[in-house]
Each structure stands twice: as C-alpha cells, then as structure tokens.
Amino acid sequence: MSGAIDEAAAIGGAPPSAAVAAVELAESRRRGVVIVLRVLVGVAFVALWHFASGRWIDALLISSPEAVAMRLWRWTLDGTLWDNLSVTLLATAFGFAIGCGIGFSAGLLFGRFQMMAEVFDPYITAVYSIPKIALAPLFIIWFGIGIASKVAVSAAIVFFVIFLNTYTGVREVNPIYINTTRIMGGGEGAVLRHVIIPSAASWVIAGLKVSVPYALVGTVIGEFMSANKGIGYLIATATGLFNTASVYAGIIVLAVVGALINAGLRVVETRVLRWRG
C-alpha cells in the first residue's frame, strides 16, 4: 500500500489524501481570512461612526455608537428589548410560516396545472402590483391593531415571493425526468416527491432567503401604522420624540435578527440541497 502511495505521489505529485488535506487547509485559511476581514470592516465602521458623530455630522442625526449601545443595554436590563422583540418575532414567524405554506402550495399547484395558471395570471399580477404597504390599513380594519394584522401584512408579502419562486422552479423541471419516472411506473405522487420538489428546492430555498427580510418588513410596517408593542413601535415612538439613539438601536436589532435568520436558512439550504454536492 505504501508503495502504491509513493508511486502515486511520484506520478501525480501527492497522494489523494494529502491533496484533499491541502485543499481543506487552504479553505480553512480562506474562511479565517474572511472572518478577520469582516471583523475589521465592522470595527472600522464603528470607529468612523464614532469619529463622525458631533464632528462631521450633527449627533442628533446619526447619534453615536456609545449612545446606541447604552440604549440597548438599558432596554435589556428593564426588559423592554425582549418584551417588544418577542412580539415582532412572533408576528414575523407566523407571517413567514403562513405566507410560505400558502405560497408554496399555490406555486406547486399552478406550476403543475398550466391552464389554471393562465386563468388566474391577470388577477395574481394585479394583486402583486399593489404596494403591500397599501394593504396594511385594510388589514388593520379587518384584524384590528393586535398581532393578527401584522401577521397578515407579513404573510401577504412573503406569499408572492415564495409563490413566484416555486412556480418558476416547477415550470423549469426537465420534462425528461418526469416522463422517465412515469415510464418506470411512478404516479403523480412519485413525480412530485422524487422529481418536482427536489428540482424546485433550490428555487424555494432562494425564495425563503429573500422573503425573510420581507417578512420583517411587513411586520414592522404594521407596527409603524398601529401597534402598542414591537420593535417597529419602539422606532416609531422614538422618531416622534426625535430620539435618534433609540431609532438606531431598533434598526440594529432588526438587522441582527435578519442576519441570524438568514444564517439559519443557509444551514438549512446546505442540508436540504446536499445532493447538489
């Protein structure tokens, strides 16, 4: 065995295991460099913000890192942060789940039945063209100022993203695979399970990643317009009081939440689409 490895090393330059180890080491170093650069960019941004506040730009307009950090710390100590963040997260989660469920089902259905898609196409296009913020007052009238109206706004935005991605993914499936599965004796259920859903998975995952910030946007829009709790409510209240530190604190919380959810979706994408290699 050692002779074979030595021969392979002499011919190809290195045994396969050594080549794989070298590639993994290079990739590990690259990831380390990326992480270091990300940290440096963040530090540089905070330093620039700190230096510009009160010197180049009025602190009333951009606040300062210290004031924002202090505001977040106070919100954490008195429970304001979690009390309002939990409301926003709950509405976002429900809106995201409902929008994804209905959007995926409708996209799958319309993708499989072209006649139905052609019949409903002008109506879906018309509703999709409506700015979703214009629907928020209607949802507030229907569902009140509670969490239900925020869920409705979030779900309405997410629905179209998932629906369009799923529909496109289903229509892009190679018909050869579908016909081959049917020739092998597979029914419609087998076609859906083994061909259509796996083939459309990359489109659906891409839609999920895009719809996460939209779900947050829908919830915050609803909280801006009418709410008594939530991160959007905190930002709207702080805006009315010209409390820039609180506005930036709320925005940072939303940005961190969105980034964490997207990181989780990337993990899901890696597991679900591991067959792509």
Coordinates of C-alpha atoms in Angstrom, one line a residue:
M1 CA 0.0 0.0 0.0
S2 CA 2.8 2.4 0.9
G3 CA 4.5 1.6 -2.4
A4 CA 1.3 2.4 -4.3
I5 CA 1.0 5.7 -2.5
D6 CA 4.7 6.5 -3.1
E7 CA 4.1 5.7 -6.8
A8 CA 1.0 7.9 -6.9
A9 CA 3.0 10.7 -5.3
A10 CA 5.8 10.3 -7.8
I11 CA 3.3 10.3 -10.7
G12 CA 0.7 12.8 -9.6
G13 CA 2.8 14.8 -7.2
A14 CA 0.9 13.8 -4.0
P15 CA -1.4 11.1 -2.8
P16 CA -5.1 11.8 -2.9
S17 CA -5.4 12.1 0.9
A18 CA -2.6 14.7 1.0
A19 CA -4.2 16.7 -1.8
V20 CA -7.6 16.7 0.0
A21 CA -5.9 17.8 3.2
A22 CA -4.2 20.6 1.4
V23 CA -7.4 21.8 -0.1
E24 CA -9.2 21.7 3.3
L25 CA -6.3 23.6 4.9
A26 CA -6.5 26.2 2.2
E27 CA -10.2 26.6 2.5
S28 CA -9.9 26.8 6.3
R29 CA -7.4 29.6 6.0
R30 CA -9.6 31.4 3.5
R31 CA -12.5 31.3 5.9
G32 CA -10.3 32.6 8.7
V33 CA -9.2 35.5 6.5
V34 CA -12.8 36.3 5.6
I35 CA -13.8 36.3 9.3
V36 CA -10.9 38.6 10.2
L37 CA -11.8 41.0 7.3
R38 CA -15.4 41.0 8.4
V39 CA -14.4 42.0 11.9
L40 CA -12.1 44.7 10.6
V41 CA -14.8 46.2 8.4
G42 CA -17.2 46.3 11.4
V43 CA -14.6 47.8 13.7
A44 CA -13.7 50.4 11.0
F45 CA -17.4 51.3 10.5
V46 CA -18.0 51.8 14.3
A47 CA -14.8 53.9 14.5
L48 CA -15.8 56.1 11.6
W49 CA -19.3 56.5 13.1
H50 CA -17.8 57.5 16.5
F51 CA -15.4 60.0 14.9
A52 CA -18.1 61.5 12.6
S53 CA -20.7 61.9 15.3
G54 CA -20.7 65.5 16.5
R55 CA -17.6 66.4 14.3
W56 CA -18.7 65.9 10.7
I57 CA -22.4 65.3 11.2
D58 CA -24.7 66.5 13.9
A59 CA -25.2 63.9 16.6
L60 CA -28.9 64.5 16.5
L61 CA -28.9 63.0 13.0
I62 CA -26.7 59.9 13.5
S63 CA -26.4 59.6 17.3
S64 CA -23.3 57.7 18.3
P65 CA -22.2 54.1 19.0
E66 CA -21.9 54.8 22.7
A67 CA -25.5 56.2 22.9
V68 CA -26.9 53.4 20.9
A69 CA -25.1 50.8 23.0
M70 CA -26.3 52.4 26.2
R71 CA -29.9 52.4 24.9
L72 CA -29.7 48.7 24.0
W73 CA -28.2 48.0 27.4
R74 CA -31.0 49.8 29.2
W75 CA -33.6 48.0 27.1
T76 CA -32.0 44.7 28.0
L77 CA -31.9 45.5 31.7
D78 CA -35.5 46.7 32.1
G79 CA -37.0 44.0 29.8
T80 CA -38.1 46.5 27.1
L81 CA -36.0 44.7 24.4
W82 CA -37.3 41.2 24.8
D83 CA -40.8 42.3 25.6
N84 CA -41.1 44.1 22.2
L85 CA -38.7 41.9 20.2
S86 CA -40.8 38.8 21.1
V87 CA -43.9 40.4 19.7
T88 CA -42.1 41.3 16.4
L89 CA -40.5 37.8 16.2
L90 CA -43.9 36.1 16.9
A91 CA -45.7 38.1 14.2
T92 CA -42.8 37.6 11.7
A93 CA -42.7 33.8 12.4
F94 CA -46.4 33.4 11.9
G95 CA -46.5 35.6 8.8
F96 CA -43.5 33.8 7.4
A97 CA -44.9 30.4 8.0
I98 CA -48.4 31.2 6.7
G99 CA -47.0 33.0 3.6
C100 CA -44.6 30.2 2.9
G101 CA -47.2 27.5 3.3
I102 CA -49.8 29.1 1.1
G103 CA -47.2 30.4 -1.5
F104 CA -45.6 27.0 -1.8
S105 CA -48.9 25.2 -2.2
A106 CA -50.2 27.7 -4.8
G107 CA -46.9 27.7 -6.7
L108 CA -46.9 23.9 -6.8
L109 CA -50.5 23.8 -7.9
F110 CA -50.2 26.4 -10.6
G111 CA -46.9 25.0 -11.8
R112 CA -48.5 21.6 -12.4
F113 CA -51.7 22.9 -14.0
Q114 CA -50.8 25.4 -16.7
M115 CA -54.5 26.1 -17.6
M116 CA -55.2 27.2 -14.0
A117 CA -52.1 29.4 -14.1
E118 CA -53.2 31.1 -17.3
V119 CA -56.7 31.7 -15.9
F120 CA -55.6 33.3 -12.7
D121 CA -52.5 35.0 -14.1
P122 CA -54.0 38.5 -14.6
Y123 CA -55.6 38.5 -11.2
I124 CA -52.4 37.5 -9.4
T125 CA -50.4 40.0 -11.4
A126 CA -52.8 42.8 -10.5
V127 CA -52.7 41.9 -6.7
Y128 CA -48.9 41.5 -6.9
S129 CA -48.6 45.0 -8.4
I130 CA -50.3 46.6 -5.4
P131 CA -47.8 48.1 -3.0
K132 CA -48.1 45.9 0.1
I133 CA -48.0 48.9 2.4
A134 CA -51.3 50.0 0.9
L135 CA -52.8 46.8 2.2
A136 CA -51.7 47.4 5.8
P137 CA -54.6 49.8 6.6
L138 CA -57.1 47.3 5.2
F139 CA -55.6 44.5 7.4
I140 CA -55.8 46.8 10.4
I141 CA -59.5 47.4 9.7
W142 CA -60.1 43.6 9.3
F143 CA -58.0 42.3 12.1
G144 CA -57.6 45.2 14.5
I145 CA -54.4 46.7 15.9
G146 CA -53.2 43.4 17.5
I147 CA -50.7 40.9 16.2
A148 CA -53.1 39.5 13.6
S149 CA -52.9 42.5 11.3
K150 CA -49.0 42.4 11.4
V151 CA -49.1 38.7 10.6
A152 CA -51.4 39.4 7.7
V153 CA -49.1 42.1 6.2
S154 CA -46.1 39.8 6.6
A155 CA -47.8 36.8 5.1
A156 CA -49.0 38.8 2.1
I157 CA -45.5 40.0 1.3
V158 CA -43.9 36.5 1.8
F159 CA -46.7 34.8 -0.2
F160 CA -45.8 36.3 -3.5
V161 CA -42.0 35.8 -3.1
I162 CA -42.5 32.1 -2.4
F163 CA -45.3 31.6 -4.9
L164 CA -43.3 33.1 -7.8
N165 CA -40.1 31.1 -6.9
T166 CA -42.0 27.9 -6.5
Y167 CA -44.0 28.3 -9.7
T168 CA -40.8 29.1 -11.7
G169 CA -39.0 26.1 -10.1
V170 CA -41.8 23.7 -11.0
R171 CA -42.0 25.0 -14.6
E172 CA -38.2 24.7 -15.0
V173 CA -38.2 21.0 -14.2
N174 CA -36.9 19.0 -17.1
P175 CA -39.8 17.0 -18.6
I176 CA -37.5 14.1 -19.4
Y177 CA -37.2 13.4 -15.7
I178 CA -40.9 13.4 -15.3
N179 CA -41.5 11.1 -18.2
T180 CA -38.8 8.8 -17.1
T181 CA -40.4 8.5 -13.7
R182 CA -43.8 7.7 -15.2
I183 CA -42.3 5.1 -17.6
M184 CA -40.8 3.4 -14.5
G185 CA -44.3 3.1 -13.0
G186 CA -44.3 6.2 -10.8
G187 CA -47.6 8.0 -10.3
E188 CA -48.2 11.7 -9.7
G189 CA -47.1 11.4 -6.1
A190 CA -43.8 9.8 -7.0
V191 CA -43.3 12.5 -9.6
L192 CA -43.9 15.2 -7.0
R193 CA -41.7 13.6 -4.4
H194 CA -38.8 12.4 -6.4
V195 CA -38.6 14.9 -9.3
I196 CA -40.5 18.1 -8.9
I197 CA -40.0 19.0 -5.3
P198 CA -36.2 18.2 -5.3
S199 CA -35.7 20.1 -8.6
A200 CA -37.7 23.1 -7.3
A201 CA -36.0 23.0 -3.9
S202 CA -33.2 25.4 -4.9
W203 CA -35.8 28.0 -6.2
V204 CA -37.8 27.6 -3.0
I205 CA -34.8 28.0 -0.7
A206 CA -33.7 31.1 -2.6
G207 CA -37.3 32.4 -2.1
L208 CA -37.1 31.7 1.6
K209 CA -33.8 33.6 1.9
V210 CA -35.2 36.6 0.1
S211 CA -38.5 36.5 2.0
V212 CA -37.0 36.7 5.5
P213 CA -36.3 40.4 5.4
Y214 CA -39.6 41.0 3.6
A215 CA -41.4 39.2 6.5
L216 CA -39.7 41.5 8.9
V217 CA -40.5 44.5 6.7
G218 CA -44.2 43.5 6.7
T219 CA -44.3 43.2 10.5
V220 CA -42.5 46.5 11.1
I221 CA -44.8 48.3 8.6
G222 CA -47.8 47.1 10.5
E223 CA -46.2 48.2 13.8
F224 CA -45.4 51.6 12.4
M225 CA -49.0 52.2 11.4
S226 CA -50.8 50.8 14.5
A227 CA -49.3 49.0 17.5
N228 CA -48.6 49.2 21.2
K229 CA -45.7 46.8 21.2
G230 CA -42.9 45.7 18.9
I231 CA -39.6 46.9 17.6
G232 CA -41.4 48.9 14.9
Y233 CA -43.5 50.5 17.7
L234 CA -40.3 51.5 19.6
I235 CA -38.8 53.0 16.4
A236 CA -42.0 54.9 15.6
T237 CA -42.3 56.3 19.1
A238 CA -38.6 57.3 19.2
T239 CA -39.0 59.0 15.9
G240 CA -41.8 61.1 17.2
L241 CA -39.6 62.1 20.2
F242 CA -36.5 62.8 18.0
N243 CA -34.7 60.1 20.0
T244 CA -32.1 59.1 17.4
A245 CA -30.3 56.6 19.7
S246 CA -33.5 54.6 20.1
V247 CA -34.2 54.7 16.4
Y248 CA -30.7 53.3 15.6
A249 CA -31.0 50.8 18.4
G250 CA -34.2 49.4 17.0
I251 CA -32.8 49.3 13.4
I252 CA -29.7 47.4 14.7
V253 CA -31.9 44.9 16.5
L254 CA -33.8 44.2 13.3
A255 CA -30.6 43.9 11.3
V256 CA -29.1 41.4 13.7
V257 CA -32.3 39.4 13.8
G258 CA -32.4 39.3 9.9
A259 CA -28.8 38.2 9.7
L260 CA -29.3 35.4 12.3
I261 CA -32.3 34.1 10.5
N262 CA -30.5 34.1 7.1
A263 CA -27.6 32.3 8.7
G264 CA -30.0 29.6 9.9
L265 CA -31.5 29.4 6.4
R266 CA -28.1 28.9 4.9
V267 CA -27.6 25.9 7.2
V268 CA -31.0 24.5 6.1
E269 CA -30.0 25.1 2.5
T270 CA -26.8 23.1 2.9
R271 CA -28.6 20.2 4.4
V272 CA -31.6 20.2 2.0
L273 CA -29.6 20.7 -1.1
R274 CA -26.6 18.5 -0.1
W275 CA -27.4 16.3 -3.2
R276 CA -26.0 19.1 -5.4
G277 CA -22.5 18.5 -4.0

